[in-house]
Short mmCIF file of N, CA and C in Angstrom, two decimals:
data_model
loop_
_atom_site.label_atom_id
_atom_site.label_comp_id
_atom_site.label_asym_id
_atom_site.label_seq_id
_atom_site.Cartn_x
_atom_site.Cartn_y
_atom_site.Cartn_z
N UNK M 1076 109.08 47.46 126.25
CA UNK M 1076 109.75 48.71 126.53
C UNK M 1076 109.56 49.09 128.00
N UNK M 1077 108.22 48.92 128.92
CA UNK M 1077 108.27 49.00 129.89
C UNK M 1077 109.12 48.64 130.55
N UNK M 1078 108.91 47.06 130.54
CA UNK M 1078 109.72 46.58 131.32
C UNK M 1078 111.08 46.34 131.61
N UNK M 1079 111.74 47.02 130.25
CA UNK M 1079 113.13 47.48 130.03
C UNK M 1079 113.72 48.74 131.09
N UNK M 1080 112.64 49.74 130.65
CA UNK M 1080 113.62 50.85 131.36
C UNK M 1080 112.43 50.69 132.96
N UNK M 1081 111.64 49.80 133.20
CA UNK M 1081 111.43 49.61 134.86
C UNK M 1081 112.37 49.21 135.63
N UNK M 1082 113.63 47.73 134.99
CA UNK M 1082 114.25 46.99 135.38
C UNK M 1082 115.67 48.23 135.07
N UNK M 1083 116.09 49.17 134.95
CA UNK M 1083 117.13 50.23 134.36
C UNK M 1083 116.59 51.12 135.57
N UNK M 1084 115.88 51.32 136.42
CA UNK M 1084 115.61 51.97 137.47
C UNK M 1084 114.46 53.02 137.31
N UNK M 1085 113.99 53.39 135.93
CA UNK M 1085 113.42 54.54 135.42
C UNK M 1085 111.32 54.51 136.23
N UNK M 1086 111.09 55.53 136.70
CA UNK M 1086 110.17 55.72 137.32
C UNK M 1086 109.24 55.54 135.78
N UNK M 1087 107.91 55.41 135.49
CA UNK M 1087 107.02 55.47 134.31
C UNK M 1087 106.00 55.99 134.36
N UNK M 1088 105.25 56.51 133.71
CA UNK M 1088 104.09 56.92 133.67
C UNK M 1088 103.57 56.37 132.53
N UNK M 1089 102.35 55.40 132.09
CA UNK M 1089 101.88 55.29 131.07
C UNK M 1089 100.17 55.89 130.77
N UNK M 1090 100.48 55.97 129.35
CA UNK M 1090 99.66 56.06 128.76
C UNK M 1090 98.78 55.10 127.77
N UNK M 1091 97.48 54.63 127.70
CA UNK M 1091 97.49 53.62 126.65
C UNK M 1091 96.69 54.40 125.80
N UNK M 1092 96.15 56.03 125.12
CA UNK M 1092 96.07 56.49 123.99
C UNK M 1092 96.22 57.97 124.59
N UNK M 1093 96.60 58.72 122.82
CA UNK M 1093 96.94 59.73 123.34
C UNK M 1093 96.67 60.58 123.94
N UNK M 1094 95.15 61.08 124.26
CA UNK M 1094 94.24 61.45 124.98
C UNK M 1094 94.57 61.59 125.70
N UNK M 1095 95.15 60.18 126.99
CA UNK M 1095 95.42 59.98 128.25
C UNK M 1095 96.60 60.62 128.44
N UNK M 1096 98.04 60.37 127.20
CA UNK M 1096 99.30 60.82 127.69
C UNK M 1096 99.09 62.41 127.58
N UNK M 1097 98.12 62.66 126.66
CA UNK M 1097 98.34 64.66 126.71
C UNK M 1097 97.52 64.76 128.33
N UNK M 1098 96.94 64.08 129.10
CA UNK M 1098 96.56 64.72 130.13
C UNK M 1098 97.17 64.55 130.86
N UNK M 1099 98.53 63.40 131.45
CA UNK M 1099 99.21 63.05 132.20
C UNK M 1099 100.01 64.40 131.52
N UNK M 1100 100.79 64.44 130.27
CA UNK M 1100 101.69 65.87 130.38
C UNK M 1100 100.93 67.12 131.05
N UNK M 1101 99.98 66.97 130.83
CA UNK M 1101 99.33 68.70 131.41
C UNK M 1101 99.30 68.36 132.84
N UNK M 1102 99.39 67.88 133.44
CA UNK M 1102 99.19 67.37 135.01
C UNK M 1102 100.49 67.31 135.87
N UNK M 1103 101.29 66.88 135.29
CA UNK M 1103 102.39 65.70 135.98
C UNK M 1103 103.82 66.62 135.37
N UNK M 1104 105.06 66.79 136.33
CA UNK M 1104 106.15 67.01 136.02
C UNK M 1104 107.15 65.90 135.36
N UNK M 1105 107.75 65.88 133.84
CA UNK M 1105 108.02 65.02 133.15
C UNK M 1105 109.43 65.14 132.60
N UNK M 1106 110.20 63.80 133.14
CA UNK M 1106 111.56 64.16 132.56
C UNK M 1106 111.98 63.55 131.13
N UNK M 1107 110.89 62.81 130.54
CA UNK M 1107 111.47 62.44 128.95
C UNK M 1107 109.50 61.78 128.52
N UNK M 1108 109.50 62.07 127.28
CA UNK M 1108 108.16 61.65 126.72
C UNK M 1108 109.03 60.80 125.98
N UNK M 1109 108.16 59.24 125.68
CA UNK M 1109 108.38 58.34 124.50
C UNK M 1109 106.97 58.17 123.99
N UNK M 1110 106.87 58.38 122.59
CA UNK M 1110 105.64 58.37 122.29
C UNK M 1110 105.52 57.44 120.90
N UNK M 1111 104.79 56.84 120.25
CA UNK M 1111 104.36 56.43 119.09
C UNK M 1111 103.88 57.45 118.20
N UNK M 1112 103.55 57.46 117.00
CA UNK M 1112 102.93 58.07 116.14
C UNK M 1112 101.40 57.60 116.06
N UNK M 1113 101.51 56.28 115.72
CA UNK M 1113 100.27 55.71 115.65
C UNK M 1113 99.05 55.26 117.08
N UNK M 1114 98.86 56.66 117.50
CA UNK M 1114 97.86 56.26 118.83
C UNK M 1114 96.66 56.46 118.66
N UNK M 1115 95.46 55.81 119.51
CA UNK M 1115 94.21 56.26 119.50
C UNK M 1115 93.75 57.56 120.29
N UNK M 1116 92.72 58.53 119.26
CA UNK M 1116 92.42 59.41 119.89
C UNK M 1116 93.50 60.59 119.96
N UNK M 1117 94.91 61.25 119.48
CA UNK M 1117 95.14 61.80 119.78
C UNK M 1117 96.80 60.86 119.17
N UNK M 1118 96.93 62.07 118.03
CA UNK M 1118 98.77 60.72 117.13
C UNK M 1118 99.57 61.34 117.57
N UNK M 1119 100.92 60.41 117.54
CA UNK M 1119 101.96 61.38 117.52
C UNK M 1119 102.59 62.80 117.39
N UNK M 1120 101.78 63.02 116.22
CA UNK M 1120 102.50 64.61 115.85
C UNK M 1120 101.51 65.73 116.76
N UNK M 1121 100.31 65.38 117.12
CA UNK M 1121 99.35 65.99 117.51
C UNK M 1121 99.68 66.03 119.08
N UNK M 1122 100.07 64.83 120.24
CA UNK M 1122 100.92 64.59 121.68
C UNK M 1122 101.75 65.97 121.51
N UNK M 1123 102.86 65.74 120.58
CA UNK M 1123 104.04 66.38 120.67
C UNK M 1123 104.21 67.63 120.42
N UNK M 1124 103.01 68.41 119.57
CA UNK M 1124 102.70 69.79 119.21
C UNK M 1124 102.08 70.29 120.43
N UNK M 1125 101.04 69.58 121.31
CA UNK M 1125 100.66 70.18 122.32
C UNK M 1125 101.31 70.32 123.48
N UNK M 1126 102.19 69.40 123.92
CA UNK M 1126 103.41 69.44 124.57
C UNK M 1126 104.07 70.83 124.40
N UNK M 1127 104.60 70.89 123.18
CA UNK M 1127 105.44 72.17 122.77
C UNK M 1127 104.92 72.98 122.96
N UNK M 1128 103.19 73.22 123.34
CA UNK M 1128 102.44 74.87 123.21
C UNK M 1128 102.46 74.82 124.29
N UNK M 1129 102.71 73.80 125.29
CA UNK M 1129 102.34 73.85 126.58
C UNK M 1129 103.11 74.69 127.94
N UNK M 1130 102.69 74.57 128.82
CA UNK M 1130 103.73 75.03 129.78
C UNK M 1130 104.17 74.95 130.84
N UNK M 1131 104.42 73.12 131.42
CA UNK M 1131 104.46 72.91 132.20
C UNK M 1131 105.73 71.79 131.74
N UNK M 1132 105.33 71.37 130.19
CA UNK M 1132 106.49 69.97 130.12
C UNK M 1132 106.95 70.83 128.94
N UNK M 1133 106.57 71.76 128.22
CA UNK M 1133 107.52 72.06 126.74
C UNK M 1133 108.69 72.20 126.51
N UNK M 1134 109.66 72.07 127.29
CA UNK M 1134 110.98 71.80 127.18
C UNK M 1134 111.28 70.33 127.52
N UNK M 1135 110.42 69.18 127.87
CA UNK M 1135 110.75 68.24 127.91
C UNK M 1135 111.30 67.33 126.82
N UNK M 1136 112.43 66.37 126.27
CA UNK M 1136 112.54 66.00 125.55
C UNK M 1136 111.82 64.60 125.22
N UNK M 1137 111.64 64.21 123.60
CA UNK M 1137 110.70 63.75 123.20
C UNK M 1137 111.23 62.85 122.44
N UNK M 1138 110.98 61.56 122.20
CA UNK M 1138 111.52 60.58 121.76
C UNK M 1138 110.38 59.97 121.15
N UNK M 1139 110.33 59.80 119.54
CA UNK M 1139 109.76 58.77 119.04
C UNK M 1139 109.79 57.68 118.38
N UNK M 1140 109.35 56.62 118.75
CA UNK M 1140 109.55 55.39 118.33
C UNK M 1140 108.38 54.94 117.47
N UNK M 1141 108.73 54.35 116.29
CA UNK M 1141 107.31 54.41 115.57
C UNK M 1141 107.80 53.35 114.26
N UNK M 1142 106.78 52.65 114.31
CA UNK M 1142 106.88 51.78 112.85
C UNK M 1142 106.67 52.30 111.30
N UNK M 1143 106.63 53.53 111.81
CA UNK M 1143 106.68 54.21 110.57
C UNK M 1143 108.15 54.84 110.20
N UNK M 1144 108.60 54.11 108.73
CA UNK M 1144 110.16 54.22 108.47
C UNK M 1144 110.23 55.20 107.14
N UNK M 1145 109.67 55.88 106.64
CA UNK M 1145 109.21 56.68 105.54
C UNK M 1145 110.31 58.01 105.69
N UNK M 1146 110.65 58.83 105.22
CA UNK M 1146 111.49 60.24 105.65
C UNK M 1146 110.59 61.18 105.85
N UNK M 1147 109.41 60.96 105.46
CA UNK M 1147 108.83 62.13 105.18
C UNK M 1147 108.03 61.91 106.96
N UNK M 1148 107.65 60.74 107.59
CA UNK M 1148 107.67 60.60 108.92
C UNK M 1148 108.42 60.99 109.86
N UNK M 1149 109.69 60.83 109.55
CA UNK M 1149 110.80 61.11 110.36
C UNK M 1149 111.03 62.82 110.41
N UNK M 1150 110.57 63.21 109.24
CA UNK M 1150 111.06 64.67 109.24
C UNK M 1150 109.69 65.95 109.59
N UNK M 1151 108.54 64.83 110.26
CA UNK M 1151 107.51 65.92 110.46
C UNK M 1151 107.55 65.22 111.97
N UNK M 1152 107.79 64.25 112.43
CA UNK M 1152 108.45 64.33 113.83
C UNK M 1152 109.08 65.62 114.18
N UNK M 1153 110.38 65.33 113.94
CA UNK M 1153 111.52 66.45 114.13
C UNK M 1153 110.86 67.62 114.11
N UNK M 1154 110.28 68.27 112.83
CA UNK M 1154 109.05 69.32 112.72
C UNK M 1154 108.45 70.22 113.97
N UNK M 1155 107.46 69.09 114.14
CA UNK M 1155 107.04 69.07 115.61
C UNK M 1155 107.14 69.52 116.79
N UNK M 1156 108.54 68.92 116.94
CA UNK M 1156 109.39 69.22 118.03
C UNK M 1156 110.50 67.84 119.07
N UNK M 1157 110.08 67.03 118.34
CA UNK M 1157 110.66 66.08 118.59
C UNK M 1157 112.60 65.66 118.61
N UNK M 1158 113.11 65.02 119.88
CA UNK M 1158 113.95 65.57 119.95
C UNK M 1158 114.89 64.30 119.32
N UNK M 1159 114.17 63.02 119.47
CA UNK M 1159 115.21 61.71 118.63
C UNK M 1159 113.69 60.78 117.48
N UNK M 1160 114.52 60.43 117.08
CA UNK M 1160 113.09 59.66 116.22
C UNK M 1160 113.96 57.95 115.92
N UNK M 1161 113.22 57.45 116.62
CA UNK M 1161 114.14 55.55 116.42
C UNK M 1161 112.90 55.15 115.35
N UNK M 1162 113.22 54.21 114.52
CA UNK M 1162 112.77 53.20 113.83
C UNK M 1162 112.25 51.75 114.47
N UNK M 1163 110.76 51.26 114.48
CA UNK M 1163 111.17 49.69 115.10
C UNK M 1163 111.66 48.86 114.31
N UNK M 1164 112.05 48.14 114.66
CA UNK M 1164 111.71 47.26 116.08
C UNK M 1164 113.44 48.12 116.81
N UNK M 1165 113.07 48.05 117.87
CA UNK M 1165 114.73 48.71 118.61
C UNK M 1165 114.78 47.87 119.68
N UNK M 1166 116.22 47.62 119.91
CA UNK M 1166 116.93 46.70 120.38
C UNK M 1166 116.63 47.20 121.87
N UNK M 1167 116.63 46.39 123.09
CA UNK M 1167 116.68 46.89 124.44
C UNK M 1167 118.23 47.63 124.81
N UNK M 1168 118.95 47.27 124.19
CA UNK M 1168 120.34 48.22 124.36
C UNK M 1168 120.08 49.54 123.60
N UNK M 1169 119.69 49.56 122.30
CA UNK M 1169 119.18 50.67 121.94
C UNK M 1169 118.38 51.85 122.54
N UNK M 1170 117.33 51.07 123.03
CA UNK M 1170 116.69 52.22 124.25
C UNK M 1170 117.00 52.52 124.96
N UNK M 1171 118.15 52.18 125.98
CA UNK M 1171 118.36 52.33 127.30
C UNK M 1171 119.40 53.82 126.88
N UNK M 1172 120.23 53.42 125.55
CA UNK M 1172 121.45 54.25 125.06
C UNK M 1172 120.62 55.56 124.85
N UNK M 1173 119.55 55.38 124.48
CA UNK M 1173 118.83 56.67 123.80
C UNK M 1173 118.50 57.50 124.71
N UNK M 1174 117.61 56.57 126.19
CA UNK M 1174 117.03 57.23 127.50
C UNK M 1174 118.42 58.09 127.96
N UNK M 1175 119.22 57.33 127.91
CA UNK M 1175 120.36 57.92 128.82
C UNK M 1175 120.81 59.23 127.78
N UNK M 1176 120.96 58.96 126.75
CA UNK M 1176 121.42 60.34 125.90
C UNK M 1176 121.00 61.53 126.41
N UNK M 1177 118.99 61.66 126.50
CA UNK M 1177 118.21 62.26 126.93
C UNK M 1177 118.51 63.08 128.22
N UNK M 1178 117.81 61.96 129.18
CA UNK M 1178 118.06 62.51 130.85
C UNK M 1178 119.12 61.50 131.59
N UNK M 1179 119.98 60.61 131.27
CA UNK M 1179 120.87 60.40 131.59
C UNK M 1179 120.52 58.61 132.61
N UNK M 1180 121.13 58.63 133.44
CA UNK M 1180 120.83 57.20 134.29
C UNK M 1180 119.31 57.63 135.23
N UNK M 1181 119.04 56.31 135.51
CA UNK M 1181 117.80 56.60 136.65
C UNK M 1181 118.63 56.76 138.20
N UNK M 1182 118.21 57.39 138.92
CA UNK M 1182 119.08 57.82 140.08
C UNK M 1182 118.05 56.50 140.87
#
């Protein structure tokens, strides 16, 4: 996935658990979150609720991608505050369609 929307022009910020990405949101001005459900230290629904209380990215939109295919997953995403919810495995055309839905092309 990185290296999809690196090569699509898109600037990145990563995170490797959630811990890290809730401190990059509290820090850093953010034009789209992609997040997992299943992270260390800090899950999906828990990223995306603090995001929303927050006040620096809470209007940012939020995209989750997650191997979890259940409804009852999909619909406590959304819950949350989440603004698309993909299923894996997703296609590299798939993501790029989704980024762009979001915030549009990388300038």
């Amino acid at each position: 996935m990185q290296f999809i929307l690196a090569k699509e022009g898109y600037n990145l910020l990563l995170a490797k658990s959630g811990k890290e990405g809730l401190s990059l949101a509290e820090k850093e001005r953010i034009d789209l979150v992609i997040t997992d459900l299943a992270l260390p230290y800090a899950n999906g629904y828990e990223i995306i609720d603090s995001i929303r209380k927050g006040s620096l990215n809470k209007d940012v939109p939020i995209i989750i991608i997650s191997g979890y295919r259940d409804d009852n997953s999909l619909a406590e995403g959304f819950e949350v505050g989440a603004n698309d919810y993909v299923r894996k495995p997703i296609s590299p055309s798939e993501l790029i369609f989704r980024v762009r839905l979001r915030i549009g092309h990388a300038e």
